[in-house]
Amino acid sequence: MADNTTIDSLLHEERRFPPSDEFVAHRVATPELYEQARADRLGFWAEQAKTLLHWHTPFTEVLDWSNAPFARWFGDGRINVSYNCLDRHVLEGRGDRVALLFEGEPGDERSLTYAELTAEVKKAANMLATLGVTEGDRVVIYMPQIPEAIIAMLAVARLGAIHSVVFGGFSAESLRARIDDADAKLVITADGGYRKGKVFPLKPAVDEAIADGGTAVKNVVVVKRGGNDVTWVDGRDVWWEEEIATMSDEHTAEAFDPENPLFILYTSGTTGNPKGIIHSSGGYLTGAAYTHKNVFDLKPETDVYWCTADVGWITGHSYVVYGPLANGATQVIYEGTPDAPQPGRWWDIIEKYGVTIFYTAPTAIRGFMKAGREIPQARDLSSLRLLGTVGEPINPEAWMWYREVIGGNRCPIVDTWWQTETGAIMVSALPGITHTKPGSAQVPLPGISIDVLSEDGVHVGAEAGGLLVVTEPWPSMLRGIWGDPDRFVETYWAKFGDKYFAGDGAHLDADGDVWLLGRVDDVMNVSGHRLSTMEIESALVAHEMTAEAAVIGADDDTTGQAVVAFVILKARHQKDMSEEEAAAELRSWVSKQIGAIARPRDIHIVNELPKTRSGKIMRRLLRDIAEGRALGDTTTLTDTNVIDVISQAMLSGGDD
Ligand code: WTA
């Protein structure tokens, strides 16, 4: 992603920010963690699993790697994830602590203590059991960011069933593909949710997704949130509120195999179909709780934590649901967008709830930078003591702005690198220990072993770039791809044998700190969301007008990358409408096929695509064109003319 000049200037980053004495005096993570993990990695993880979690049956076996890369962690223990996030807090006297401080976009508020949340989850678990959900069943959750989304996840987990949360911004088609792949028997949704001052409907997408009766879905449970009208299928659809009202709030959590999948989360890969990443129960929860406690310096009695991620993404799973709740944290949940109804909404929320730990994405920070510092500066943000970022590289300018304007130059920033597949944070500063450096994710966490390798698997050493790998198994590692073990092995473990290949380029600087340089595969990162170029290309060519399409992720000041498509129309459609109209039609088509997050920023209607002699589309050239750079080497092109034609079409404004 970054060109050589940027890498050079990054590598000469001299700024370092040590933690304050005050922060160090009260820090949660201590330097001994690094030593303990180095001395005995498995012993270290066993210790974390034992001290952070409750095991119905304690484990004696830490890791079984004999069937690598299929791991078993803590395999002879027994655990219930929901019990760990709820009941034990109540039983140990923390029932009155607030778990969720919910703020709806319209301004409605709700708070739930651990005791209340536990009672709600027990009722929901009883409801799901009545609807026939049992251990191992798959339940799809398609919801706005409201407490019921979390209650639903914990209720599914409580029964030993497997949830698959689908982000509410995905289309009916994407939802259907996930319902099919997971073979889900139940969908939990809402009538709608609030976004940008309006209700966005969700139930209609579920109706459309399963209308043909060709899925395994028997029931749809609908939470009332948007108040929008919904159509109803008797015998299939049930209202959450009506069912819950009749349920007991007694429910005993059964203990399960810690290797039982807790959830499947679909994420984009290099091919067209999203992959169903499988996470375990015991190992995953260990990773989520351990990282949440240490990376965020969590003091659960006093902190008010806020992670802005939606529960539809892995960040929402690990750092809204499982990490914080396992650790007994008090956290804010906000339903809407940062700028509704006005651009200071997030800062108002921080001021109102006295948020102390704040975790968000670089895209959001860059958006706020554009809107102007006066907006946050008009609020009292003095409660904040720690800031985090995730999802994409953060440029040093944005990092410095975050530190100064939001963090008042007093809050450490943790830039956390990880992935859907890793389940939990892997590379990050530890606040109170690491001297932070703008733009670098820095160091692997205690217990995590990473390396940067050349294409042929050799360690690159300081001041060099290569590919990021994880060299030892870790508890929250993915356990596979749902229904496709071969793809799991092929995607992550074929390139470097026994090392996990992350798909990211990385650079080690002279201090040995890690700089993430973006994906090295066909995965784009738009606003911190993973999108596959292939998936969007497939959507584009599925339109009857399209003859051929190429999609690239072009650099974008705010969103990191933006989706840019080059499309050749079929001859018979070329006269049907103007290029502007065709581009507009295709943009909304992609939105309908995949979801609004995949809608291309630009679609260029072109007559030809640059290809190598062997017929491969030269994406690098398209990226150069889209980013307005001087063109790179074109010697392998079949027809160099194509480039001129495309560039000229763009200069004359050939997009929408
Ligand atoms: C990117 C999100 C740079 C990376 C948790 C990774 C980052 C992909 C960072 C995973 C970071 C995530 N710095 N890049 N701090 N965090 N990434 O699965 O390319 O949605 O492979 O998980 O986001 O995205 P995913």
XYZ file of C-alpha atoms and ligand atoms in Angstrom:
681
model
C 0.000 0.000 0.000
C 2.589 2.551 1.026
C 5.160 3.412 -1.626
C 8.886 3.496 -0.884
C 9.041 7.150 0.044
C 6.375 6.681 2.672
C 8.103 3.625 4.067
C 11.378 5.547 4.346
C 9.790 8.449 6.157
C 7.931 6.063 8.450
C 11.117 4.280 9.310
C 12.697 7.477 10.440
C 9.950 8.223 12.890
C 11.801 9.614 15.911
C 8.868 10.516 18.118
C 8.405 8.319 21.149
C 5.877 8.782 23.916
C 6.667 7.153 27.234
C 3.768 6.610 29.636
C 3.381 9.087 32.477
C 4.622 8.124 35.939
C 1.035 8.235 37.093
C 0.004 5.730 34.405
C 2.918 3.425 35.190
C 2.109 3.508 38.908
C -1.349 2.033 38.266
C -0.761 -0.081 35.192
C -2.480 -3.442 34.791
C 0.038 -5.166 32.499
C 3.530 -5.501 33.900
C 6.823 -6.198 32.095
C 6.996 -9.609 33.810
C 4.301 -10.807 31.399
C 6.849 -10.730 28.590
C 9.360 -12.650 30.660
C 6.873 -15.257 31.838
C 5.613 -15.868 28.316
C 9.139 -16.132 26.944
C 10.196 -18.576 29.647
C 7.193 -20.899 29.276
C 4.713 -19.976 26.565
C 2.224 -22.779 27.183
C 2.452 -22.385 30.942
C 1.764 -18.688 30.461
C -1.389 -19.360 28.439
C -2.573 -21.990 30.907
C -2.166 -19.426 33.672
C -4.188 -16.826 31.734
C -6.962 -19.326 31.002
C -7.153 -20.340 34.668
C -7.034 -16.911 36.219
C -9.284 -15.064 33.771
C -11.986 -17.702 33.308
C -14.170 -20.085 35.239
C -13.853 -23.712 34.154
C -16.666 -26.075 35.110
C -14.056 -28.797 34.757
C -10.443 -27.616 34.952
C -8.197 -28.617 32.060
C -4.921 -30.468 32.433
C -3.919 -30.430 28.767
C -2.874 -27.020 27.405
C -2.314 -27.496 23.686
C -2.725 -30.436 21.365
C -0.976 -29.488 18.129
C -0.525 -33.047 16.897
C -3.067 -32.488 14.143
C -1.625 -29.111 13.088
C -2.857 -26.704 11.847
C -6.021 -27.899 13.628
C -5.405 -26.931 17.247
C -7.041 -28.027 20.479
C -6.509 -25.748 23.463
C -7.431 -26.674 27.022
C -9.132 -29.680 25.406
C -9.996 -31.790 28.462
C -11.607 -28.923 30.390
C -15.274 -27.941 30.287
C -16.587 -24.403 30.025
C -19.642 -22.260 29.355
C -18.838 -18.946 27.703
C -22.086 -17.253 28.687
C -21.623 -18.271 32.335
C -18.190 -16.667 32.236
C -19.588 -13.401 30.904
C -22.580 -13.291 33.249
C -23.446 -15.671 36.081
C -20.052 -15.707 37.721
C -20.035 -11.923 38.042
C -23.389 -12.078 39.792
C -22.355 -15.011 41.997
C -19.137 -13.236 42.944
C -20.943 -10.069 44.042
C -20.696 -7.953 40.912
C -24.369 -8.206 39.946
C -25.075 -4.534 40.601
C -22.272 -3.309 38.385
C -23.494 -1.787 35.137
C -22.607 -3.964 32.167
C -24.180 -1.994 29.322
C -24.873 1.699 28.978
C -26.901 1.782 25.813
C -27.521 4.933 23.840
C -29.838 4.713 20.858
C -29.374 7.015 17.918
C -32.629 8.889 18.625
C -31.276 9.588 22.126
C -33.071 6.885 24.120
C -31.059 5.338 26.934
C -31.027 2.035 28.742
C -28.666 0.594 31.251
C -28.355 -3.038 32.290
C -26.446 -4.314 35.302
C -24.728 -7.687 35.204
C -27.640 -9.138 37.177
C -30.174 -7.727 34.715
C -28.190 -8.803 31.678
C -27.841 -12.299 33.136
C -31.602 -12.537 33.683
C -32.291 -11.357 30.109
C -29.874 -13.860 28.625
C -31.391 -16.680 30.674
C -34.854 -15.798 29.360
C -33.542 -15.601 25.813
C -31.787 -18.961 26.207
C -35.060 -20.494 27.411
C -36.828 -18.976 24.405
C -34.259 -20.363 21.962
C -34.417 -23.769 23.621
C -38.209 -23.715 23.194
C -37.668 -23.010 19.519
C -35.507 -26.119 19.325
C -31.998 -24.680 19.430
C -29.487 -27.133 20.886
C -25.738 -27.681 21.062
C -24.014 -27.229 17.727
C -26.987 -25.616 15.905
C -26.264 -22.481 13.876
C -28.191 -19.284 14.543
C -27.803 -16.228 12.325
C -28.082 -12.827 14.030
C -28.878 -9.800 11.831
C -29.446 -6.870 14.146
C -28.780 -3.248 14.889
C -26.309 -2.359 17.646
C -28.761 -2.733 20.533
C -28.551 -4.728 23.785
C -30.671 -7.531 22.296
C -27.903 -8.260 19.772
C -25.557 -9.002 22.671
C -28.258 -10.844 24.612
C -28.932 -12.989 21.549
C -25.256 -13.859 21.098
C -24.843 -14.817 24.749
C -28.069 -16.840 24.722
C -26.921 -18.844 21.706
C -23.523 -19.383 23.348
C -25.195 -20.434 26.581
C -26.862 -23.359 24.817
C -23.618 -24.485 23.208
C -25.028 -23.434 19.841
C -23.054 -21.422 17.272
C -23.903 -17.883 16.260
C -23.093 -16.223 13.009
C -23.638 -12.490 13.214
C -24.190 -10.811 9.866
C -23.563 -7.062 9.838
C -26.835 -5.170 9.297
C -25.333 -3.358 6.307
C -25.164 -6.549 4.257
C -27.794 -7.183 1.595
C -30.413 -9.936 1.478
C -28.213 -11.786 -1.028
C -25.181 -11.728 1.290
C -27.384 -12.756 4.197
C -28.745 -15.689 2.197
C -25.265 -16.869 1.242
C -24.284 -16.926 4.925
C -27.514 -18.623 6.055
C -26.914 -21.287 3.419
C -23.258 -21.813 4.119
C -23.826 -22.111 7.875
C -27.028 -24.116 7.332
C -28.697 -22.009 10.008
C -32.024 -23.110 11.484
C -32.939 -19.832 13.151
C -32.516 -16.137 12.387
C -32.724 -13.419 15.027
C -33.359 -9.963 13.627
C -35.175 -6.686 14.341
C -37.874 -4.848 12.461
C -35.267 -2.157 11.876
C -32.713 0.074 13.564
C -31.749 3.730 13.516
C -29.100 5.136 11.244
C -28.487 8.727 10.242
C -31.775 9.857 11.713
C -33.866 7.280 9.871
C -35.096 3.774 10.447
C -33.315 1.242 8.286
C -35.387 -1.896 7.852
C -33.815 -5.306 8.561
C -36.697 -7.776 8.599
C -37.487 -7.308 4.872
C -33.963 -8.463 3.994
C -34.469 -11.597 6.088
C -37.846 -12.202 4.394
C -36.250 -11.822 0.988
C -33.281 -14.000 1.888
C -35.393 -16.989 2.910
C -38.553 -16.377 0.847
C -38.079 -19.359 -1.462
C -38.141 -21.785 1.465
C -34.851 -23.260 0.300
C -32.976 -22.769 3.564
C -32.949 -24.708 6.823
C -34.468 -21.726 8.682
C -37.492 -22.753 10.738
C -38.089 -19.577 12.714
C -37.339 -15.891 12.622
C -37.291 -14.060 15.959
C -37.926 -10.337 15.567
C -36.972 -7.662 18.090
C -39.081 -4.506 17.979
C -36.779 -1.552 17.552
C -37.492 0.597 14.498
C -41.278 0.491 14.806
C -41.457 0.145 11.024
C -44.156 -2.022 9.463
C -43.139 -5.570 8.748
C -44.774 -8.402 6.883
C -45.373 -11.527 8.920
C -45.192 -15.215 8.142
C -47.389 -17.000 10.676
C -45.853 -20.081 12.194
C -42.373 -18.944 11.191
C -42.003 -15.458 12.674
C -42.191 -14.659 16.384
C -41.794 -11.401 18.277
C -38.878 -11.488 20.699
C -40.725 -9.393 23.296
C -43.834 -11.589 23.285
C -41.875 -14.814 23.656
C -39.467 -13.468 26.254
C -42.346 -12.223 28.405
C -43.443 -15.793 29.002
C -39.997 -17.184 29.780
C -38.411 -17.977 33.127
C -35.262 -16.149 34.133
C -33.855 -19.354 35.579
C -31.505 -21.262 33.357
C -28.576 -23.418 34.329
C -25.590 -23.127 32.060
C -24.298 -26.493 30.932
C -20.564 -27.027 30.509
C -19.258 -27.798 27.033
C -16.114 -28.922 25.259
C -13.925 -25.794 25.041
C -13.253 -26.645 21.408
C -16.952 -26.403 20.511
C -17.288 -23.572 18.006
C -18.598 -20.431 19.680
C -19.240 -18.645 16.435
C -18.712 -18.482 12.702
C -17.934 -15.067 11.304
C -17.806 -14.543 7.568
C -15.003 -12.463 6.172
C -13.732 -11.630 2.728
C -10.909 -13.623 1.260
C -9.175 -13.556 -2.066
C -11.851 -15.523 -3.872
C -15.470 -14.584 -4.444
C -17.078 -16.405 -1.501
C -16.644 -15.080 2.000
C -15.021 -17.555 4.378
C -16.778 -18.711 7.519
C -14.071 -18.285 10.152
C -14.627 -20.681 13.057
C -13.727 -19.675 16.604
C -13.606 -21.943 19.628
C -15.098 -21.369 23.073
C -12.330 -21.754 25.692
C -9.302 -20.643 23.691
C -11.137 -17.761 22.069
C -12.476 -16.455 25.368
C -9.019 -16.719 26.926
C -7.561 -14.585 24.121
C -10.365 -12.032 24.195
C -10.266 -11.613 27.992
C -6.459 -11.548 28.260
C -5.984 -8.934 25.545
C -8.917 -6.809 26.650
C -7.569 -6.635 30.188
C -3.936 -5.935 29.362
C -4.090 -3.882 26.169
C -6.809 -1.633 27.563
C -5.374 -1.474 31.084
C -8.818 -2.402 32.338
C -9.843 -1.551 35.873
C -13.359 -2.934 35.830
C -14.474 -1.234 39.047
C -13.860 2.269 37.753
C -13.461 2.292 33.986
C -16.135 3.153 31.446
C -15.056 1.489 28.258
C -16.312 2.202 24.754
C -15.463 0.317 21.590
C -17.298 1.810 18.617
C -17.305 -1.367 16.501
C -20.547 -2.998 15.433
C -21.153 -6.510 16.767
C -21.313 -7.625 13.137
C -17.507 -7.485 12.927
C -14.825 -9.369 14.821
C -13.945 -6.241 16.808
C -17.514 -6.193 18.072
C -17.326 -9.882 19.003
C -14.048 -9.698 20.912
C -14.119 -6.142 22.261
C -17.809 -5.329 22.687
C -19.141 -8.714 23.707
C -16.715 -11.375 24.894
C -13.602 -9.582 26.193
C -15.347 -6.805 28.163
C -18.097 -9.031 29.563
C -15.710 -11.822 30.565
C -13.742 -9.148 32.422
C -16.802 -7.627 34.096
C -16.335 -4.238 32.444
C -18.838 -1.389 32.256
C -19.244 -0.288 28.677
C -21.090 2.066 26.387
C -22.996 0.729 23.372
C -24.120 3.224 20.758
C -26.513 2.322 17.984
C -25.918 4.988 15.384
C -23.435 6.836 13.247
C -20.794 9.276 14.576
C -22.409 12.315 13.009
C -26.099 11.850 13.766
C -27.800 14.152 14.446
C -24.717 16.379 14.581
C -20.980 15.874 14.067
C -20.107 15.947 17.785
C -22.292 13.004 18.777
C -19.457 10.687 19.789
C -17.783 13.346 21.915
C -21.101 14.090 23.583
C -21.359 10.411 24.478
C -17.829 10.375 25.934
C -18.637 13.437 28.020
C -22.034 12.175 29.118
C -20.915 8.733 30.293
C -17.419 9.705 31.407
C -15.771 7.249 29.031
C -12.234 6.413 30.151
C -11.100 3.939 27.471
C -11.984 4.550 23.842
C -11.333 2.167 20.928
C -12.109 3.066 17.318
C -10.885 2.917 13.704
C -8.426 5.240 11.924
C -11.066 6.034 9.299
C -13.276 7.581 11.939
C -10.349 9.603 13.270
C -9.509 10.906 9.802
C -13.164 11.806 9.294
C -13.129 13.830 12.522
C -9.891 15.538 11.514
C -11.634 16.743 8.385
C -14.648 17.974 10.307
C -12.363 20.119 12.462
C -10.891 20.053 15.948
C -13.332 22.693 17.239
C -16.002 19.986 17.451
C -14.283 17.700 19.990
C -12.666 20.699 21.664
C -16.089 22.047 22.549
C -16.637 18.969 24.748
C -15.097 17.863 28.014
C -13.069 14.767 27.159
C -10.998 14.815 30.340
C -12.379 11.454 31.520
C -10.400 9.672 28.788
C -7.202 7.954 29.884
C -6.462 5.460 27.098
C -7.098 5.404 23.346
C -6.963 2.549 20.860
C -7.205 2.035 17.125
C -7.859 -0.989 14.973
C -8.649 -2.202 11.499
C -6.163 -0.478 9.227
C -2.843 1.262 9.407
C -3.037 4.644 11.121
C -0.975 7.360 9.483
C 1.270 9.294 11.912
C -0.664 12.555 11.286
C -3.934 10.965 12.364
C -2.190 9.324 15.312
C -0.819 12.703 16.483
C -4.198 14.381 16.048
C -5.861 11.606 18.055
C -3.256 11.972 20.787
C -3.467 15.734 20.986
C -7.079 16.624 20.245
C -8.895 13.617 21.716
C -6.334 12.402 24.229
C -5.195 15.820 25.464
C -1.566 14.624 25.101
C -2.103 12.522 28.196
C -3.574 9.228 26.968
C -1.404 6.414 25.640
C -2.511 5.162 22.214
C -2.544 1.458 21.444
C -2.514 0.698 17.713
C -3.736 -2.887 17.681
C -3.062 -5.244 14.791
C -5.126 -8.375 14.477
C -7.674 -10.076 12.217
C -10.976 -11.933 12.194
C -8.845 -15.059 12.048
C -6.633 -14.255 15.033
C -9.680 -13.697 17.257
C -7.819 -11.245 19.482
C -5.164 -8.530 19.381
C -1.733 -9.841 18.389
C 0.547 -6.841 17.919
C 0.165 -3.750 20.073
C 1.869 -1.531 22.575
C 1.084 -2.356 26.201
C 0.074 0.866 27.911
C 2.217 1.729 30.866
C 5.091 -0.285 29.423
C 5.720 0.471 25.752
C 6.961 3.866 24.639
C 4.517 4.473 21.816
C 5.447 5.520 18.299
C 3.018 7.171 15.859
C 2.053 4.872 12.989
C 3.584 1.624 14.215
C 1.628 -1.221 15.814
C 4.958 -2.041 17.484
C 5.381 -5.327 19.339
C 3.751 -8.748 19.662
C 1.859 -9.234 22.915
C 3.322 -11.558 25.548
C 2.512 -15.110 24.446
C 2.359 -14.202 20.747
C 5.242 -15.013 18.421
C 5.442 -13.213 15.125
C 8.021 -12.761 12.415
C 8.438 -10.910 9.141
C 9.639 -13.154 6.336
C 10.728 -12.743 2.749
C 8.734 -14.533 0.028
C 11.005 -17.544 0.417
C 10.538 -17.732 4.156
C 13.684 -16.041 5.460
C 13.540 -13.635 8.433
C 14.051 -10.124 7.015
C 15.871 -8.471 9.919
C 15.767 -4.820 10.950
C 14.913 -2.084 8.475
C 13.427 -4.450 5.945
C 10.002 -5.426 4.685
C 8.281 -8.721 4.067
C 5.247 -10.764 5.047
C 3.820 -11.004 8.532
C 3.545 -14.495 10.004
C 2.628 -15.930 13.378
C 5.135 -18.597 14.258
C 3.467 -20.375 17.190
C -0.166 -21.367 17.799
C -2.178 -19.134 20.151
C -5.418 -19.878 22.064
C -7.788 -17.614 20.100
C -6.556 -18.706 16.688
C -9.220 -19.662 14.177
C -10.017 -23.360 14.188
C -10.866 -23.560 10.521
C -13.138 -22.409 7.723
C -16.682 -23.675 8.057
C -17.224 -26.601 5.702
C -13.875 -26.176 3.971
C -10.861 -27.564 5.861
C -8.760 -27.639 2.696
C -9.237 -23.957 2.085
C -8.158 -23.306 5.681
C -4.894 -25.174 5.169
C -4.348 -23.713 1.706
C -5.036 -20.074 2.659
C -3.093 -19.780 5.881
C -0.660 -22.664 6.212
C 0.522 -23.619 2.747
C 2.888 -20.736 2.112
C 5.225 -21.098 5.075
C 4.521 -24.598 6.339
C 3.881 -24.519 10.066
C 3.634 -20.728 10.282
C 0.377 -18.810 10.010
C 0.441 -16.477 7.002
C -1.627 -13.378 7.763
C -1.865 -11.847 4.286
C -0.351 -8.546 5.439
C 2.852 -6.878 4.386
C 4.986 -5.591 7.259
C 8.198 -3.726 7.871
C 10.551 -3.969 10.832
C 12.229 -0.716 11.767
C 15.615 -0.242 13.401
C 14.059 -0.703 16.866
C 12.434 -3.951 15.747
C 8.969 -2.349 15.798
C 6.380 -3.632 13.322
C 4.802 -1.339 10.732
C 1.806 -2.799 8.921
C 1.758 -2.001 5.227
C -1.612 -3.354 4.128
C -2.777 -6.529 2.447
C -0.630 -8.356 -0.033
C -3.581 -10.246 -1.500
C -6.779 -9.204 -3.266
C -8.414 -8.049 -0.067
C -9.192 -4.341 0.233
C -9.548 -2.433 3.457
C -12.220 0.229 3.191
C -12.935 2.134 6.413
C -11.393 -0.780 8.280
C -13.785 -3.249 6.629
C -12.471 -6.128 4.622
C -13.750 -6.429 1.084
C -12.675 -8.785 -1.648
C -11.922 -7.411 -5.114
C -13.084 -10.742 -6.556
C -16.400 -10.625 -4.746
C -17.184 -7.156 -6.111
C -16.008 -8.144 -9.580
C -18.314 -11.161 -9.484
C -21.194 -8.906 -8.450
C -20.443 -6.513 -11.310
C -20.257 -9.200 -13.977
C -23.500 -10.683 -12.688
C -25.229 -7.572 -14.076
C -26.546 -8.134 -17.564
C -24.873 -4.991 -18.914
C -21.365 -5.983 -17.866
C -18.928 -7.732 -20.172
C -15.874 -7.494 -17.934
C -14.924 -5.813 -14.694
C -11.811 -5.138 -12.653
C -11.859 -3.811 -9.103
C -9.029 -2.291 -7.116
C -8.601 -0.620 -3.746
C -7.299 2.891 -4.381
C -5.776 5.036 -1.635
C -8.328 7.323 -0.038
C -7.627 10.122 2.433
C -10.484 9.243 4.729
C -11.403 5.596 4.222
C -7.844 4.279 3.804
C -8.791 2.544 0.601
C -11.789 3.027 -1.668
C -13.400 0.642 -4.108
C -12.748 1.692 -7.704
C -14.133 -0.381 -10.572
C -13.304 -0.433 -14.256
C -16.128 -1.904 -16.301
C -16.515 -2.831 -19.947
C -20.154 -2.858 -21.033
C -21.505 -5.441 -23.444
C -21.666 -4.002 -26.960
C -25.435 -4.090 -27.080
C -25.733 -2.049 -23.888
C -23.192 0.582 -24.767
C -25.778 2.765 -26.451
C -28.558 2.167 -23.914
C -27.564 4.831 -21.441
C -24.875 7.379 -20.766
C -21.715 6.305 -18.989
C -22.860 8.235 -15.944
C -26.168 6.393 -15.873
C -24.496 3.027 -16.373
C -22.058 3.743 -13.541
C -24.884 4.819 -11.235
C -26.889 1.698 -12.068
C -23.892 -0.547 -11.377
C -23.079 1.161 -8.106
C -26.529 0.514 -6.725
C -26.405 -2.998 -8.120
C -23.282 -3.790 -6.082
C -24.990 -2.331 -3.052
C -27.941 -4.602 -3.570
C -25.794 -7.657 -4.257
C -23.347 -7.313 -1.371
C -24.302 -4.345 0.787
C -23.812 -0.606 0.896
C -20.283 -0.984 2.317
C -19.155 -2.532 -0.970
C -20.587 0.196 -3.209
C -17.740 1.426 -5.423
C -16.663 5.011 -4.882
C -15.985 5.310 -8.626
C -16.968 3.231 -11.585
C -15.124 3.960 -14.798
C -16.744 2.709 -17.964
C -13.898 1.741 -20.284
C -13.489 -0.023 -23.606
C -10.606 -2.231 -22.632
C -8.716 -3.419 -19.567
C -4.930 -3.582 -19.401
C -3.820 -7.217 -19.438
C -0.560 -9.077 -19.445
C 0.278 -11.313 -22.404
C -1.032 -14.219 -20.389
C -4.362 -12.448 -19.994
C -4.123 -11.331 -16.352
C -5.603 -7.953 -15.535
C -2.843 -5.576 -14.461
C -4.325 -4.247 -11.259
C -1.200 -2.359 -10.328
C -1.632 -0.197 -13.409
C -5.284 0.376 -12.666
C -4.318 1.444 -9.177
C -1.748 3.861 -10.585
C -4.397 5.329 -12.848
C -7.020 5.562 -10.115
C -4.566 7.278 -7.786
C -3.339 9.602 -10.542
C 0.261 8.333 -10.366
C 2.810 8.141 -13.142
C 2.400 4.744 -14.716
C 4.710 1.940 -13.677
C 6.338 -0.606 -15.925
C 4.067 -1.521 -18.819
C 6.402 -3.802 -20.733
C 4.285 -6.892 -20.236
C 1.138 -5.241 -21.496
C -0.443 -6.597 -24.636
C -1.455 -3.170 -25.761
C 0.031 -0.091 -24.095
C -2.564 1.967 -25.887
C -5.232 0.690 -23.536
C -3.702 2.682 -20.718
C -3.791 5.917 -22.668
C -7.369 5.309 -23.571
C -8.382 4.588 -19.982
C -6.453 7.525 -18.535
C -7.947 9.873 -21.083
C -11.452 8.629 -20.463
C -10.902 9.376 -16.782
C -9.445 12.810 -17.361
C -12.487 13.718 -19.394
C -14.591 12.747 -16.399
C -15.816 9.327 -17.430
C -17.146 8.364 -14.000
C -20.299 9.172 -12.143
C -5.898 -4.808 8.771
C -10.021 -6.427 12.056
C -2.767 -2.055 10.195
C -4.928 -5.861 8.286
C -9.562 -6.564 13.513
C -5.617 -7.154 8.666
C -4.568 -3.450 10.408
C -7.068 -6.814 8.452
C -4.636 -3.183 11.794
C -7.991 -7.645 9.288
C -3.683 -2.262 12.339
C -6.190 -4.599 11.274
N -2.774 -1.732 11.495
N -3.634 -2.891 9.623
N -3.689 -1.912 13.616
N -5.655 -3.905 12.298
N -5.554 -4.321 10.119
O -10.433 -9.331 9.744
O -4.789 -5.759 6.896
O -11.698 -7.150 9.669
O -5.223 -8.252 7.886
O -10.067 -7.679 11.480
O -7.176 -5.431 8.808
O -9.320 -7.191 9.157
P -10.466 -7.873 9.977
